[in-house]
Amino acid sequence: MVKLIYTLADHGDDVNCCAFSFSLLATCSLDKTIRLYSLSDFTELPHSPLKFHTYAVHCCCFSPSGHILASCSTDGTTVLWNTENGQTLAVMEQPSGSPVRVCQFSPDSTCLASGAADGTVVLWNAQSYRLYRCGSVKDGSLVACAFSPNGSFFVTGSSCGDLTVWDDKMRCLHSEKAHDLGITCCDFSSQPVSDGEQGLQFFRLASCGQDCHVKVWVVSFTHIFSVDKSVIVYDTNTENILHTLTQHTRYVTTCAFAPHTLLLATGSMDKTVNIWQFDLETLCQARSTEDHLKQFTEDWSEEDVSTWLCAQDLKDLVGIFKMNNIDGKELLNLTKESLADDLKIDGYSYEKEAMENWISTKKRTSPMTNLVLPSVVLTPNRTLKMAINRWLETHQK
C-alpha cells in the first residue's frame, strides 16, 4: 500500500525536479527558485527559498554528504549552495553559455556534471569549482545524467533519445538510440548486478522517454516517470506494476526516492510536490518476487529447460542442452565461456544464408578463426537482429 502523506504547494510555477538527502527534500521550479524542506515534518527551512537564478531552474541535486546542493538553469549557470545556511558557494558558467538542463554529483563528490541545451556536457571539479573536462553529443539537448555507483563512468540522455556512456576522462565509450521521442530521465541501481569477467562490474540502468517506455539496461565498464499525470511504480525484476499513483492534476515532471526511508517525492506542472510513503509490504513484495523467480528457475528439470528454449525460438539447442544435462540450476550458472567451451557453441555472428552455404560445402571450420567447429548448429542472434531492424527503421524514414 502507498499513501499520500503531504502535498507542498509553495512554488508559483511548474515543478521541474525534486531531490532527497538524508534529512532534506529540495525542489526547483520554473519560478526561478529552489526550496528546501525538512524530512522530519516537511516544514520549509528558514533560509528557503534559495534565489539566484534569473530564469527557470531545471534540475537540483545533493552531494552524497547532503551538505551541498547544486542547481542549474536556463540562465546558463550551475550554482552550488550550502544547505545549512543557504549561502552561495560557487557559480559555474557553462562555457557555451547555453541553458543548463541537468546536473549531477559523482558518488565521491569530487566531480559535478552539467549538461546543456546545445549538447555540451561539462565535468567540474567540485572542490575547486573549476572546469575539468568538456564534451558534447551530436544531436539534441542533454536532459538526463547519472553516475555509476562506483563513479567510473556516467551516462547522459538527450532530447533526441540517445543514451551516451562517458568515462571519467570524458571519453565517449558508447552511444545508442534508446527512446524514439527523446529521453526524460535515467538512473542507476545502487548495487551492481554481479561481478563479471576480470573483475568487471555490471550495473542496472533505467531510462524512460517520451515514447511511454521504461527500459532497463545492464551496463558494464527501480524507475518511474510519466507524462499522463500518473506515477507508475514497477518491480524491475518482473516488470509488473506495483502501484499507479494519480494524485497530480497535470503532467508529472520529476520523481525521487529518499535514500534510506520509504518515501517518494513527485513533482508536477500542477505546481505541487507530493510526498508518498510506502509500506514494508511493497518492499517485501518486490524482493520476494526476485527470490521466488530465482528459486523457481532452480527447480526446472531438463525438460523444463527444453520447453523454455523452444519458447525462445532456440529449439536447435535442445539436443545440445540435453546431451549436457542442463537443468534449471545449471542454466543459472551458464557463462559465455561455458557456452563456448562446454556446450561447443561458437560465439560469432554471421549472416544465416552465408553460413549455411559455408557449411554446405563441407567446411567445418570457423570463418573467423579457421578452427574446427565442434558443432554446426546455428543459434539465432536475436539481439543483433533487433539492433539491425532498429537501425533500418531509423534510416529508412
Short mmCIF file of C-alpha atoms in Angstrom, two decimals, residues 27-376:
data_model
loop_
_atom_site.label_atom_id
_atom_site.label_comp_id
_atom_site.label_asym_id
_atom_site.label_seq_id
_atom_site.Cartn_x
_atom_site.Cartn_y
_atom_site.Cartn_z
CA THR A 27 12.55 21.16 -5.16
CA CYS A 28 13.05 23.57 -8.06
CA SER A 29 10.70 25.27 -10.46
CA LEU A 30 10.08 27.46 -13.46
CA ASP A 31 9.53 30.21 -10.87
CA LYS A 32 13.38 30.56 -10.66
CA THR A 33 13.62 29.30 -7.06
CA ILE A 34 14.85 26.26 -5.13
CA ARG A 35 13.05 25.28 -1.92
CA LEU A 36 14.35 23.18 0.97
CA TYR A 37 12.22 21.16 3.39
CA SER A 38 12.96 19.12 6.49
CA LEU A 39 12.08 15.43 6.17
CA SER A 40 11.05 15.30 9.82
CA ASP A 41 7.88 17.37 9.34
CA PHE A 42 8.16 18.81 5.77
CA THR A 43 8.42 22.38 7.04
CA GLU A 44 10.37 24.76 4.82
CA LEU A 45 13.80 25.77 6.15
CA PRO A 46 14.27 29.37 7.35
CA HIS A 47 16.73 30.22 4.53
CA SER A 48 14.41 28.82 1.83
CA PRO A 49 13.64 29.65 -0.95
CA LEU A 50 17.09 29.93 -2.50
CA LYS A 51 17.23 32.73 -5.04
CA PHE A 52 19.97 33.47 -7.55
CA HIS A 53 18.92 32.20 -10.97
CA THR A 54 17.42 34.73 -13.37
CA TYR A 55 15.48 32.15 -15.38
CA ALA A 56 13.80 28.78 -14.80
CA VAL A 57 15.62 26.23 -12.62
CA HIS A 58 15.60 22.85 -14.39
CA CYS A 59 17.41 20.49 -12.03
CA CYS A 60 18.74 20.23 -8.48
CA CYS A 61 20.76 17.54 -6.71
CA PHE A 62 22.51 16.96 -3.38
CA SER A 63 26.11 15.95 -2.92
CA PRO A 64 26.35 12.46 -1.35
CA SER A 65 27.02 14.03 2.07
CA GLY A 66 23.99 16.30 1.72
CA HIS A 67 25.97 19.40 2.71
CA ILE A 68 25.98 20.91 -0.79
CA LEU A 69 23.11 21.40 -3.22
CA ALA A 70 23.61 22.04 -6.94
CA SER A 71 21.07 23.76 -9.19
CA CYS A 72 21.14 24.61 -12.89
CA SER A 73 19.11 26.98 -15.00
CA THR A 74 18.18 28.45 -18.36
CA ASP A 75 20.48 31.34 -17.41
CA GLY A 76 23.45 29.10 -18.32
CA THR A 77 24.76 28.66 -14.78
CA THR A 78 25.18 25.84 -12.29
CA VAL A 79 25.12 27.09 -8.69
CA LEU A 80 26.42 25.34 -5.56
CA TRP A 81 24.67 26.10 -2.27
CA ASN A 82 25.48 25.44 1.39
CA THR A 83 22.41 23.54 2.58
CA GLU A 84 22.93 24.54 6.23
CA ASN A 85 22.61 28.30 5.68
CA GLY A 86 21.57 28.74 2.04
CA GLN A 87 24.73 30.66 1.11
CA THR A 88 26.06 30.54 -2.46
CA LEU A 89 29.36 28.62 -2.66
CA ALA A 90 30.06 28.92 -6.39
CA VAL A 91 28.54 30.00 -9.68
CA MET A 92 29.83 27.97 -12.64
CA GLU A 93 29.00 29.22 -16.12
CA GLN A 94 28.56 26.75 -18.96
CA PRO A 95 31.40 27.54 -21.43
CA SER A 96 28.97 27.85 -24.34
CA GLY A 97 26.53 29.96 -22.33
CA SER A 98 23.76 27.52 -23.28
CA PRO A 99 20.85 26.83 -20.88
CA VAL A 100 21.85 24.08 -18.42
CA ARG A 101 19.22 21.33 -18.21
CA VAL A 102 20.71 18.77 -15.84
CA CYS A 103 23.40 18.45 -13.15
CA GLN A 104 24.65 15.51 -11.08
CA PHE A 105 27.35 14.85 -8.47
CA SER A 106 29.73 11.90 -8.73
CA PRO A 107 29.39 9.35 -5.89
CA ASP A 108 32.59 10.58 -4.21
CA SER A 109 31.61 14.28 -4.57
CA THR A 110 34.83 15.10 -6.45
CA CYS A 111 33.07 15.97 -9.70
CA LEU A 112 29.85 17.58 -10.86
CA ALA A 113 28.46 17.02 -14.36
CA SER A 114 26.31 19.63 -16.09
CA GLY A 115 24.53 19.08 -19.40
CA ALA A 116 23.20 21.85 -21.62
CA ALA A 117 20.65 22.52 -24.34
CA ASP A 118 23.34 22.67 -27.04
CA GLY A 119 24.50 19.12 -26.24
CA THR A 120 27.60 20.10 -24.28
CA VAL A 121 28.46 18.27 -21.07
CA VAL A 122 30.99 19.61 -18.56
CA LEU A 123 32.77 17.86 -15.69
CA TRP A 124 33.55 20.38 -12.92
CA ASN A 125 35.98 19.87 -10.05
CA ALA A 126 33.56 20.10 -7.12
CA GLN A 127 36.31 21.20 -4.71
CA SER A 128 38.00 23.96 -6.74
CA TYR A 129 34.84 24.78 -8.76
CA ARG A 130 36.93 24.78 -11.94
CA LEU A 131 36.22 23.19 -15.30
CA TYR A 132 37.88 19.77 -15.57
CA ARG A 133 36.74 18.31 -18.91
CA CYS A 134 34.22 19.12 -21.61
CA GLY A 135 32.46 17.09 -24.33
CA SER A 136 29.34 17.13 -26.46
CA VAL A 137 26.79 14.88 -28.14
CA LYS A 138 25.94 15.13 -31.82
CA ASP A 139 22.24 15.89 -31.59
CA GLY A 140 19.73 17.23 -29.11
CA SER A 141 19.73 18.81 -25.69
CA LEU A 142 21.09 16.93 -22.68
CA VAL A 143 18.21 16.38 -20.28
CA ALA A 144 19.33 13.47 -18.07
CA CYS A 145 22.51 12.37 -16.31
CA ALA A 146 23.51 9.60 -13.90
CA PHE A 147 26.80 8.34 -12.46
CA SER A 148 27.52 4.66 -11.99
CA PRO A 149 27.64 3.72 -8.28
CA ASN A 150 31.42 3.23 -8.42
CA GLY A 151 31.93 6.57 -10.21
CA SER A 152 33.99 5.08 -13.03
CA PHE A 153 31.59 6.28 -15.72
CA PHE A 154 28.40 8.26 -16.21
CA VAL A 155 25.52 8.30 -18.68
CA THR A 156 23.77 11.24 -20.34
CA GLY A 157 20.40 11.21 -22.08
CA SER A 158 19.33 13.57 -24.84
CA SER A 159 16.11 15.01 -26.22
CA CYS A 160 16.82 13.03 -29.41
CA GLY A 161 16.60 9.78 -27.46
CA ASP A 162 20.29 8.85 -27.27
CA LEU A 163 21.99 7.36 -24.19
CA THR A 164 25.73 8.12 -24.13
CA VAL A 165 28.25 6.49 -21.80
CA TRP A 166 31.31 8.55 -20.76
CA ASP A 167 34.33 7.62 -18.68
CA ASP A 168 35.81 9.90 -16.02
CA LYS A 169 38.17 11.40 -18.64
CA MET A 170 35.15 12.47 -20.74
CA ARG A 171 35.84 9.91 -23.44
CA CYS A 172 32.70 8.68 -25.17
CA LEU A 173 32.52 4.90 -24.59
CA HIS A 174 29.19 4.15 -26.22
CA SER A 175 26.13 5.85 -27.65
CA GLU A 176 22.83 4.23 -28.50
CA LYS A 177 19.33 5.23 -29.58
CA ALA A 178 17.23 4.35 -26.54
CA HIS A 179 13.89 6.15 -26.94
CA ASP A 180 12.37 7.32 -30.22
CA LEU A 181 10.82 10.55 -28.92
CA GLY A 182 13.54 11.64 -26.51
CA ILE A 183 14.74 10.67 -23.04
CA THR A 184 13.24 12.25 -19.94
CA CYS A 185 15.18 10.56 -17.13
CA CYS A 186 17.80 7.89 -16.34
CA ASP A 187 19.24 6.47 -13.14
CA PHE A 188 21.40 3.59 -11.86
CA SER A 189 20.53 0.99 -9.28
CA SER A 190 22.79 1.47 -6.27
CA GLN A 191 24.03 -2.13 -6.29
CA PRO A 192 25.91 -3.97 -9.09
CA VAL A 193 24.07 -6.83 -10.75
CA SER A 194 27.10 -9.13 -10.46
CA ASP A 195 30.84 -9.28 -10.92
CA GLY A 196 31.74 -10.17 -14.47
CA GLU A 197 34.90 -11.27 -16.25
CA GLN A 198 38.23 -9.93 -14.96
CA GLY A 199 36.53 -8.12 -12.11
CA LEU A 200 34.23 -6.01 -14.31
CA GLN A 201 31.05 -4.92 -12.58
CA PHE A 202 27.67 -4.80 -14.27
CA PHE A 203 25.15 -2.17 -13.26
CA ARG A 204 21.44 -1.91 -13.92
CA LEU A 205 20.37 1.39 -15.55
CA ALA A 206 16.78 2.51 -16.06
CA SER A 207 15.76 5.06 -18.68
CA CYS A 208 12.38 6.49 -19.58
CA GLY A 209 11.24 8.60 -22.51
CA GLN A 210 8.50 10.38 -24.35
CA ASP A 211 7.70 7.08 -26.12
CA CYS A 212 5.99 5.96 -22.88
CA HIS A 213 8.57 3.19 -22.36
CA VAL A 214 10.70 2.44 -19.32
CA LYS A 215 13.78 0.43 -20.28
CA VAL A 216 16.20 -1.38 -18.00
CA TRP A 217 19.78 -1.80 -19.26
CA VAL A 218 22.74 -3.75 -17.95
CA VAL A 219 25.88 -1.61 -18.31
CA SER A 220 29.47 -2.72 -17.68
CA PHE A 221 32.80 -0.64 -17.67
CA THR A 222 13.69 0.78 -9.91
CA HIS A 223 12.25 3.66 -12.23
CA ILE A 224 9.42 5.88 -12.51
CA PHE A 225 8.19 8.63 -14.81
CA SER A 226 5.08 9.75 -16.61
CA VAL A 227 3.56 12.31 -18.92
CA ASP A 228 -0.06 11.32 -18.30
CA LYS A 229 -0.47 12.82 -14.78
CA SER A 230 0.22 9.47 -13.11
CA VAL A 231 3.23 7.85 -11.47
CA ILE A 232 3.79 4.13 -12.02
CA VAL A 233 5.95 2.03 -9.68
CA TYR A 234 7.41 -1.12 -11.26
CA ASP A 235 9.08 -4.21 -9.93
CA THR A 236 12.21 -4.16 -12.12
CA ASN A 237 12.70 -7.91 -11.80
CA THR A 238 9.32 -8.90 -13.24
CA GLU A 239 8.21 -5.67 -15.00
CA ASN A 240 4.98 -5.93 -13.01
CA ILE A 241 3.23 -2.73 -11.94
CA LEU A 242 3.21 -2.44 -8.15
CA HIS A 243 1.36 0.88 -7.85
CA THR A 244 -0.19 3.59 -10.00
CA LEU A 245 -0.36 6.99 -8.25
CA THR A 246 -2.80 9.50 -9.72
CA GLN A 247 -2.94 12.47 -7.36
CA HIS A 248 -1.40 15.07 -9.70
CA THR A 249 -3.74 17.07 -11.94
CA ARG A 250 -1.15 17.89 -14.64
CA TYR A 251 1.87 16.17 -16.19
CA VAL A 252 4.40 14.61 -13.79
CA THR A 253 7.85 16.07 -14.43
CA THR A 254 10.09 14.57 -11.75
CA CYS A 255 10.37 11.94 -9.03
CA ALA A 256 12.93 10.85 -6.44
CA PHE A 257 13.29 8.16 -3.77
CA ALA A 258 14.67 9.03 -0.35
CA PRO A 259 17.96 7.17 0.23
CA HIS A 260 17.14 5.27 3.43
CA THR A 261 13.43 5.78 4.10
CA LEU A 262 10.38 4.51 2.25
CA LEU A 263 9.50 7.93 0.79
CA LEU A 264 8.92 9.01 -2.81
CA ALA A 265 8.60 12.65 -3.94
CA THR A 266 6.86 13.54 -7.22
CA GLY A 267 6.68 16.97 -8.82
CA SER A 268 4.28 18.21 -11.45
CA MET A 269 3.22 21.01 -13.76
CA ASP A 270 0.34 21.48 -11.29
CA LYS A 271 2.93 23.36 -9.15
CA THR A 272 2.84 20.79 -6.33
CA VAL A 273 5.18 18.23 -4.83
CA ASN A 274 3.56 15.11 -3.38
CA ILE A 275 5.26 13.00 -0.71
CA TRP A 276 4.34 9.31 -0.82
CA GLN A 277 5.07 6.70 1.84
CA PHE A 278 5.46 3.01 1.01
CA ASP A 279 4.70 0.30 3.49
CA LEU A 280 7.01 -2.65 4.11
CA GLU A 281 4.65 -4.94 2.20
CA THR A 282 5.59 -3.25 -1.10
CA LEU A 283 9.30 -3.62 -0.43
CA CYS A 284 8.94 -7.24 0.61
CA GLN A 285 6.75 -7.95 -2.42
CA ALA A 286 9.45 -6.72 -4.82
CA ARG A 287 12.25 -8.59 -3.04
CA SER A 288 10.34 -11.82 -2.61
CA THR A 289 9.36 -11.84 -6.30
CA GLU A 290 13.03 -11.79 -7.27
CA ASP A 291 13.84 -14.61 -4.84
CA HIS A 292 10.80 -16.58 -5.99
CA LEU A 293 11.76 -16.34 -9.67
CA LYS A 294 15.32 -17.47 -8.97
CA GLN A 295 14.11 -20.33 -6.81
CA PHE A 296 11.54 -21.28 -9.47
CA THR A 297 14.19 -21.48 -12.21
CA GLU A 298 16.50 -23.52 -9.99
CA ASP A 299 13.72 -26.13 -9.74
CA TRP A 300 13.46 -26.59 -13.52
CA SER A 301 14.03 -30.10 -14.85
CA GLU A 302 15.89 -30.77 -18.11
CA GLU A 303 12.51 -30.96 -19.85
CA ASP A 304 11.53 -27.57 -18.43
CA VAL A 305 14.72 -26.08 -19.86
CA SER A 306 13.93 -27.65 -23.25
CA THR A 307 10.45 -26.17 -23.19
CA TRP A 308 11.91 -22.74 -22.35
CA LEU A 309 14.42 -22.98 -25.23
CA CYS A 310 11.62 -23.75 -27.68
CA ALA A 311 9.62 -20.79 -26.38
CA GLN A 312 12.69 -18.57 -27.02
CA ASP A 313 12.94 -19.86 -30.62
CA LEU A 314 16.11 -21.78 -29.72
CA LYS A 315 14.86 -25.32 -30.36
CA ASP A 316 18.07 -26.15 -32.29
CA LEU A 317 19.90 -26.04 -28.95
CA VAL A 318 17.62 -28.53 -27.19
CA GLY A 319 19.74 -31.53 -28.19
CA ILE A 320 22.98 -29.89 -27.02
CA PHE A 321 21.46 -28.88 -23.68
CA LYS A 322 20.02 -32.37 -23.13
CA MET A 323 23.34 -34.00 -24.02
CA ASN A 324 24.99 -31.83 -21.34
CA ASN A 325 22.19 -32.47 -18.79
CA ILE A 326 21.39 -28.77 -18.34
CA ASP A 327 18.66 -28.34 -15.74
CA GLY A 328 17.48 -25.12 -14.07
CA LYS A 329 20.37 -24.87 -11.62
CA GLU A 330 22.93 -25.40 -14.40
CA LEU A 331 21.12 -22.88 -16.61
CA LEU A 332 21.51 -20.14 -13.99
CA ASN A 333 25.25 -20.81 -13.80
CA LEU A 334 25.95 -20.76 -17.55
CA THR A 335 28.55 -18.21 -18.70
CA LYS A 336 29.88 -17.17 -22.08
CA GLU A 337 32.89 -19.41 -21.53
CA SER A 338 30.82 -22.46 -20.65
CA LEU A 339 28.63 -21.94 -23.71
CA ALA A 340 31.70 -21.82 -25.94
CA ASP A 341 33.87 -24.47 -24.22
CA ASP A 342 31.48 -26.94 -22.61
CA LEU A 343 28.47 -26.72 -24.92
CA LYS A 344 30.61 -26.07 -28.03
CA ILE A 345 28.58 -23.07 -29.21
CA ASP A 346 30.63 -20.74 -31.45
CA GLY A 347 30.42 -17.13 -30.18
CA TYR A 348 30.48 -15.28 -33.53
CA SER A 349 27.62 -13.85 -35.59
CA TYR A 350 27.22 -14.42 -39.33
CA GLU A 351 24.59 -13.94 -41.99
CA LYS A 352 22.50 -17.12 -41.84
CA GLU A 353 22.43 -17.84 -45.59
CA ALA A 354 26.17 -17.26 -45.95
CA MET A 355 26.94 -19.57 -43.03
CA GLU A 356 24.62 -22.27 -44.36
CA ASN A 357 26.41 -22.08 -47.72
CA TRP A 358 29.74 -22.27 -45.89
CA ILE A 359 28.66 -25.43 -44.05
CA SER A 360 27.05 -26.96 -47.15
CA THR A 361 30.44 -27.01 -48.89
CA LYS A 362 31.53 -29.38 -46.08
CA LYS A 363 33.66 -26.75 -44.39
CA ARG A 364 33.61 -27.40 -40.66
CA THR A 365 35.93 -24.57 -39.70
CA SER A 366 35.09 -21.17 -38.28
CA PRO A 367 35.21 -18.37 -40.88
CA MET A 368 36.59 -16.09 -38.14
CA THR A 369 39.29 -18.27 -36.54
CA ASN A 370 39.70 -21.12 -39.05
CA LEU A 371 39.43 -23.53 -36.12
CA VAL A 372 37.39 -26.73 -36.42
CA LEU A 373 33.75 -26.22 -35.41
CA PRO A 374 32.68 -28.74 -32.74
CA SER A 375 29.07 -28.25 -33.85
CA VAL A 376 27.30 -26.89 -36.94
#
